[in-house]
Coordinates of C-alpha atoms in Angstrom, one line a residue:
M1 CA 0.0 0.0 0.0
S2 CA 1.2 3.5 -0.8
E3 CA 2.2 5.9 1.9
T4 CA -0.3 8.3 3.2
I5 CA -0.9 11.7 1.5
A6 CA -1.6 14.7 3.7
F7 CA -4.5 17.0 2.8
V8 CA -3.7 20.5 4.2
G9 CA -6.3 23.2 3.7
N10 CA -8.3 26.1 5.1
L11 CA -11.7 25.2 3.7
D12 CA -15.1 25.0 5.3
A13 CA -16.3 21.5 6.3
E14 CA -18.5 21.0 3.3
E15 CA -15.9 22.1 0.7
E16 CA -13.2 20.0 2.3
A17 CA -15.5 16.9 2.3
D18 CA -16.2 17.5 -1.4
F19 CA -12.5 17.6 -2.3
L20 CA -11.6 14.6 -0.2
A21 CA -14.4 12.6 -1.7
A22 CA -13.3 13.5 -5.2
L23 CA -9.7 12.7 -4.5
A24 CA -10.7 9.4 -2.9
A25 CA -12.7 8.5 -6.0
A26 CA -9.8 9.5 -8.4
L27 CA -7.1 7.8 -6.3
P28 CA -8.7 4.7 -4.7
E29 CA -5.3 3.1 -4.2
E30 CA -4.1 6.0 -2.0
T31 CA -4.8 7.0 1.5
I32 CA -5.5 10.7 1.8
R33 CA -6.0 12.1 5.3
P34 CA -6.6 15.6 6.6
F35 CA -3.6 17.1 8.4
R36 CA -5.4 17.3 11.8
H37 CA -6.0 13.6 11.8
L38 CA -2.3 12.7 11.5
S39 CA -0.1 11.9 14.4
A40 CA 3.3 13.4 14.8
A41 CA 4.9 10.2 13.6
E42 CA 2.6 10.0 10.6
R43 CA 3.4 13.7 9.7
A44 CA 7.1 12.9 9.7
A45 CA 6.6 10.2 7.1
I46 CA 4.5 12.2 4.7
R47 CA 6.1 12.7 1.3
I48 CA 3.2 14.3 -0.7
A49 CA 0.9 17.1 0.5
I50 CA -2.2 18.2 -1.4
V51 CA -2.9 21.7 -0.3
A52 CA -5.8 24.3 -0.6
N53 CA -5.0 27.6 1.0
P54 CA -3.0 25.9 3.7
D55 CA -1.7 27.2 7.0
P56 CA 2.1 27.4 6.5
A57 CA 2.6 26.4 10.1
E58 CA 0.9 23.1 9.4
V59 CA 2.9 22.5 6.2
A60 CA 6.1 23.1 8.3
Q61 CA 5.1 20.1 10.4
L62 CA 5.6 17.9 7.4
P63 CA 9.5 17.9 7.5
N64 CA 10.1 15.2 4.9
L65 CA 7.9 16.4 2.0
A66 CA 9.1 15.5 -1.5
W67 CA 6.6 17.9 -3.2
I68 CA 3.4 19.9 -2.7
Q69 CA 0.5 19.7 -5.0
S70 CA -1.7 22.8 -5.0
L71 CA -5.4 22.5 -5.8
W72 CA -5.4 26.1 -7.1
A73 CA -3.8 27.5 -10.2
G74 CA -2.7 30.6 -8.4
V75 CA 0.3 29.8 -6.2
E76 CA 1.7 33.3 -5.2
R77 CA 0.7 32.8 -1.6
L78 CA 2.3 29.3 -1.5
V79 CA 5.5 30.7 -3.1
R80 CA 5.6 33.5 -0.5
D81 CA 4.8 31.3 2.5
L82 CA 6.5 28.1 1.6
G83 CA 9.1 28.9 -1.1
Q84 CA 11.9 29.2 1.4
S85 CA 11.4 25.6 2.4
G86 CA 12.8 24.5 -0.9
V87 CA 10.0 21.9 -1.4
P88 CA 8.8 21.9 -5.0
I89 CA 5.3 23.3 -5.5
V90 CA 3.2 21.9 -8.3
R91 CA 0.3 24.2 -9.4
L92 CA -2.9 22.9 -10.8
I93 CA -3.1 23.0 -14.6
D94 CA -6.7 22.1 -15.3
P95 CA -8.3 22.5 -18.8
E96 CA -11.7 22.8 -17.0
L97 CA -10.4 25.9 -15.2
A98 CA -9.3 27.4 -18.5
R99 CA -12.8 26.7 -19.9
T100 CA -14.6 28.3 -16.9
M101 CA -12.3 31.3 -16.9
A102 CA -12.8 31.9 -20.6
E103 CA -16.6 31.6 -20.0
A104 CA -16.4 34.3 -17.3
V105 CA -14.3 36.6 -19.5
L106 CA -16.8 36.3 -22.3
A107 CA -19.8 36.8 -20.0
W108 CA -18.4 39.9 -18.3
T109 CA -17.1 41.3 -21.6
Y110 CA -20.7 41.1 -22.8
Y111 CA -21.8 42.8 -19.6
L112 CA -19.6 45.8 -20.5
Q113 CA -20.1 45.8 -24.2
R114 CA -23.9 45.8 -23.9
D115 CA -23.8 48.6 -21.3
M116 CA -25.3 46.7 -18.4
P117 CA -23.9 49.0 -15.8
A118 CA -25.6 51.9 -17.5
Y119 CA -28.9 50.1 -17.6
R120 CA -28.6 49.2 -13.9
R121 CA -28.1 52.9 -13.2
Q122 CA -31.1 53.7 -15.3
Q123 CA -33.2 51.2 -13.5
E124 CA -32.3 52.7 -10.1
A125 CA -33.3 56.1 -11.5
G126 CA -36.5 54.9 -13.0
T127 CA -35.3 55.9 -16.5
W128 CA -36.5 54.1 -19.7
R129 CA -34.0 54.8 -22.4
Q130 CA -32.4 52.6 -25.1
L131 CA -28.7 53.2 -25.5
A132 CA -26.8 52.9 -28.8
Y133 CA -25.7 49.4 -29.6
R134 CA -21.9 48.8 -30.1
P135 CA -21.3 45.4 -31.9
P136 CA -18.5 43.1 -30.9
N137 CA -16.5 43.8 -34.1
E138 CA -16.3 47.4 -33.1
T139 CA -15.1 46.5 -29.6
T140 CA -11.4 45.8 -28.9
V141 CA -10.7 43.5 -25.9
G142 CA -7.1 43.6 -24.6
L143 CA -6.0 40.6 -22.6
L144 CA -3.1 41.0 -20.1
G145 CA -1.7 37.5 -19.9
L146 CA -1.4 34.8 -22.5
G147 CA -0.9 31.6 -20.6
A148 CA -3.4 28.8 -20.6
L149 CA -6.2 31.0 -19.3
G150 CA -5.5 33.9 -21.6
S151 CA -5.2 31.7 -24.7
A152 CA -8.6 30.1 -23.9
A153 CA -10.2 33.4 -23.3
A154 CA -8.8 34.8 -26.5
E155 CA -10.3 32.0 -28.5
R156 CA -13.7 32.5 -27.0
L157 CA -13.6 36.2 -27.6
V158 CA -12.5 35.8 -31.2
G159 CA -15.3 33.3 -31.7
A160 CA -17.8 35.8 -30.4
G161 CA -16.7 38.4 -33.0
F162 CA -14.6 40.7 -30.8
R163 CA -11.4 42.4 -31.9
V164 CA -8.8 40.8 -29.6
S165 CA -5.3 41.8 -28.6
A166 CA -3.2 40.0 -26.0
W167 CA -0.1 41.1 -24.1
S168 CA 2.6 38.9 -22.5
R169 CA 5.9 39.8 -20.9
S170 CA 7.9 38.2 -23.7
P171 CA 6.9 37.4 -27.3
K172 CA 4.6 34.4 -27.7
D173 CA 2.6 32.7 -30.5
V174 CA -0.9 34.0 -30.4
P175 CA -4.2 32.3 -31.3
P176 CA -5.6 33.0 -34.8
G177 CA -7.3 36.3 -35.0
V178 CA -5.4 37.8 -32.1
T179 CA -3.0 40.7 -32.2
G180 CA 0.0 40.1 -30.0
F181 CA 2.0 42.6 -27.9
S182 CA 4.9 42.1 -25.5
G183 CA 7.3 44.1 -23.3
A184 CA 6.8 47.4 -21.6
E185 CA 6.1 49.3 -24.8
G186 CA 3.6 46.6 -26.0
L187 CA 1.7 46.9 -22.8
G188 CA 1.2 50.6 -23.3
D189 CA 0.1 50.1 -26.9
L190 CA -2.4 47.4 -25.9
L191 CA -3.9 49.6 -23.1
A192 CA -4.1 52.6 -25.4
T193 CA -6.2 50.7 -28.0
S194 CA -8.5 48.6 -25.8
D195 CA -12.1 49.3 -25.1
I196 CA -12.1 46.6 -22.4
A197 CA -8.8 45.5 -20.7
V198 CA -8.9 42.1 -19.0
C199 CA -6.2 41.2 -16.5
L200 CA -5.4 37.5 -16.2
L201 CA -1.9 37.9 -15.0
P202 CA -0.4 36.0 -12.0
L203 CA 0.9 38.0 -9.1
T204 CA 4.7 38.3 -9.1
G205 CA 7.2 41.0 -8.1
E206 CA 6.9 42.4 -11.6
T207 CA 3.1 42.5 -11.8
R208 CA 2.3 43.8 -8.3
G209 CA 1.0 47.3 -8.8
L210 CA 1.4 47.0 -12.5
L211 CA -1.9 48.8 -13.2
E212 CA -1.4 52.1 -11.5
A213 CA -2.2 55.8 -12.2
G214 CA 0.2 56.1 -15.1
R215 CA -1.2 53.0 -16.8
F216 CA -4.8 54.2 -16.3
A217 CA -4.0 57.6 -17.7
A218 CA -2.6 55.9 -20.8
M219 CA -5.7 53.9 -21.4
K220 CA -8.3 54.8 -24.0
P221 CA -10.7 57.4 -22.5
G222 CA -13.9 55.6 -21.3
A223 CA -12.3 52.2 -21.4
A224 CA -13.3 49.5 -18.9
L225 CA -11.3 47.1 -16.8
I226 CA -11.9 43.5 -15.8
N227 CA -9.5 42.0 -13.2
F228 CA -9.7 38.2 -12.9
G229 CA -6.0 37.9 -12.1
R230 CA -4.9 39.0 -8.6
G231 CA -6.0 41.9 -6.5
P232 CA -2.6 43.5 -5.8
I233 CA -1.9 43.9 -9.5
V234 CA -4.3 46.9 -9.5
A235 CA -3.6 50.0 -7.4
T236 CA -7.1 50.5 -5.9
D237 CA -6.7 54.2 -5.1
A238 CA -5.5 55.0 -8.6
L239 CA -8.4 52.9 -10.1
L240 CA -11.0 54.8 -8.0
A241 CA -9.4 58.1 -9.1
A242 CA -9.5 57.1 -12.8
L243 CA -13.2 56.1 -12.4
D244 CA -14.1 59.4 -10.6
A245 CA -12.3 61.4 -13.4
G246 CA -14.2 59.5 -16.1
Q247 CA -10.9 58.2 -17.6
L248 CA -12.3 54.7 -17.0
S249 CA -16.0 53.9 -17.4
H250 CA -16.3 50.8 -15.2
A251 CA -14.3 48.1 -13.4
V252 CA -15.4 44.5 -12.9
L253 CA -13.3 43.2 -10.0
D254 CA -13.3 39.5 -8.9
V255 CA -10.0 39.6 -6.9
F256 CA -8.8 41.9 -4.1
E257 CA -5.7 42.5 -2.0
V258 CA -7.7 41.3 1.1
E259 CA -10.4 38.7 0.7
P260 CA -13.2 38.6 1.6
L261 CA -13.4 42.3 0.7
P262 CA -13.7 44.3 3.9
P263 CA -17.1 45.8 4.6
D264 CA -15.6 49.3 4.8
S265 CA -13.9 49.1 1.3
P266 CA -15.1 52.0 -0.9
L267 CA -15.2 49.5 -3.8
W268 CA -18.5 48.1 -2.5
R269 CA -20.4 51.3 -2.9
H270 CA -18.7 52.9 -5.9
P271 CA -21.1 53.2 -8.9
G272 CA -18.4 52.5 -11.3
V273 CA -17.4 49.1 -9.8
T274 CA -18.9 45.7 -9.9
V275 CA -17.7 43.5 -7.1
L276 CA -17.6 39.7 -7.5
P277 CA -16.7 37.3 -4.7
H278 CA -13.8 35.5 -6.5
I279 CA -16.0 33.3 -8.7
S280 CA -14.5 33.8 -12.2
G281 CA -12.4 30.6 -12.3
P282 CA -13.6 28.2 -9.6
T283 CA -11.6 25.0 -8.9
T284 CA -14.1 22.0 -9.3
P285 CA -13.4 19.0 -7.1
R286 CA -13.9 16.4 -9.8
S287 CA -11.7 17.9 -12.5
S288 CA -9.0 19.0 -10.1
A289 CA -8.9 15.5 -8.5
A290 CA -8.4 13.9 -11.9
I291 CA -5.3 16.2 -12.6
V292 CA -3.9 15.5 -9.1
A293 CA -4.4 11.8 -9.6
G294 CA -2.4 11.8 -12.8
N295 CA 0.4 13.6 -11.1
V296 CA 0.5 11.3 -8.1
R297 CA 0.4 8.2 -10.3
A298 CA 3.2 9.4 -12.5
Y299 CA 5.3 10.1 -9.4
R300 CA 4.6 6.7 -8.0
A301 CA 5.6 5.1 -11.2
S302 CA 8.8 7.0 -12.0
G303 CA 9.8 8.9 -8.9
R304 CA 9.9 12.1 -10.9
I305 CA 8.3 15.1 -9.4
P306 CA 5.8 16.8 -11.7
Q307 CA 6.8 20.2 -13.3
A308 CA 7.1 22.6 -10.4
V309 CA 6.7 26.3 -10.0
D310 CA 9.7 28.5 -11.0
M311 CA 10.3 30.2 -7.6
T312 CA 12.1 33.1 -9.4
R313 CA 9.2 33.9 -11.6
G314 CA 6.6 33.0 -9.0
Y315 CA 4.5 30.7 -11.3

């Protein structure tokens, strides 16, 4: 029988049970147990930990880990909290996550392209007025980030008839129908020509605070922002100032520097902001468990650790 795998997470009871059930179904040959159920001796023997927003202090009590499997695609907190341990961290690369994120990007792009925030304001004012229609082929969507999520989103947007641009730190091949940009100059060009900018970037030292006052001033007047990447990429005060000045028309925010978003945050009440509770790219237990199962089985068969996060880049 294979050695025990530790499950380390900060989830509510129902969510933890769902993930454990999915993992047990995908890996019936393995024993997967929550960290709190392991004795000190058992913790010392653990070689693999499956983690979901874990307490670093608990992970530190697994001194002989060979690798850590994250159940999330975003690993910046793991890199920050656990990177110094030297234990390889494997992020979740799940095609279902890319599909759901692309779905969310398309849905909220339509929300902005069809002027839903304006219609909401009209409803609150009791105003019956039809606004001019702007078709997708007259709307440029600029994607920041061209990894698995960005590529999937680009394909969905192109299929829906939008003009699509995409930016990456270094030059990359882009999907058909997409205009590619790269580097600092390319980011400025993309922002200056986008009606809707969509952030799908990971949080790294280079992307923290990337979207600040100077970037907002360089954007197309009246453009909108969707942030489905990470909260600290956007400078909140600068964003609010750009909205108040009319430089930006609206922002759809699904990620924040502090989550849940504190009740006293001005973002809750700003008329130019739509607040979402981090729902754009949910990790589903069944699909994530299948990916984890493949990684664990490959490791058991070969002893090779799956491709791990580059600690220098942070993803």
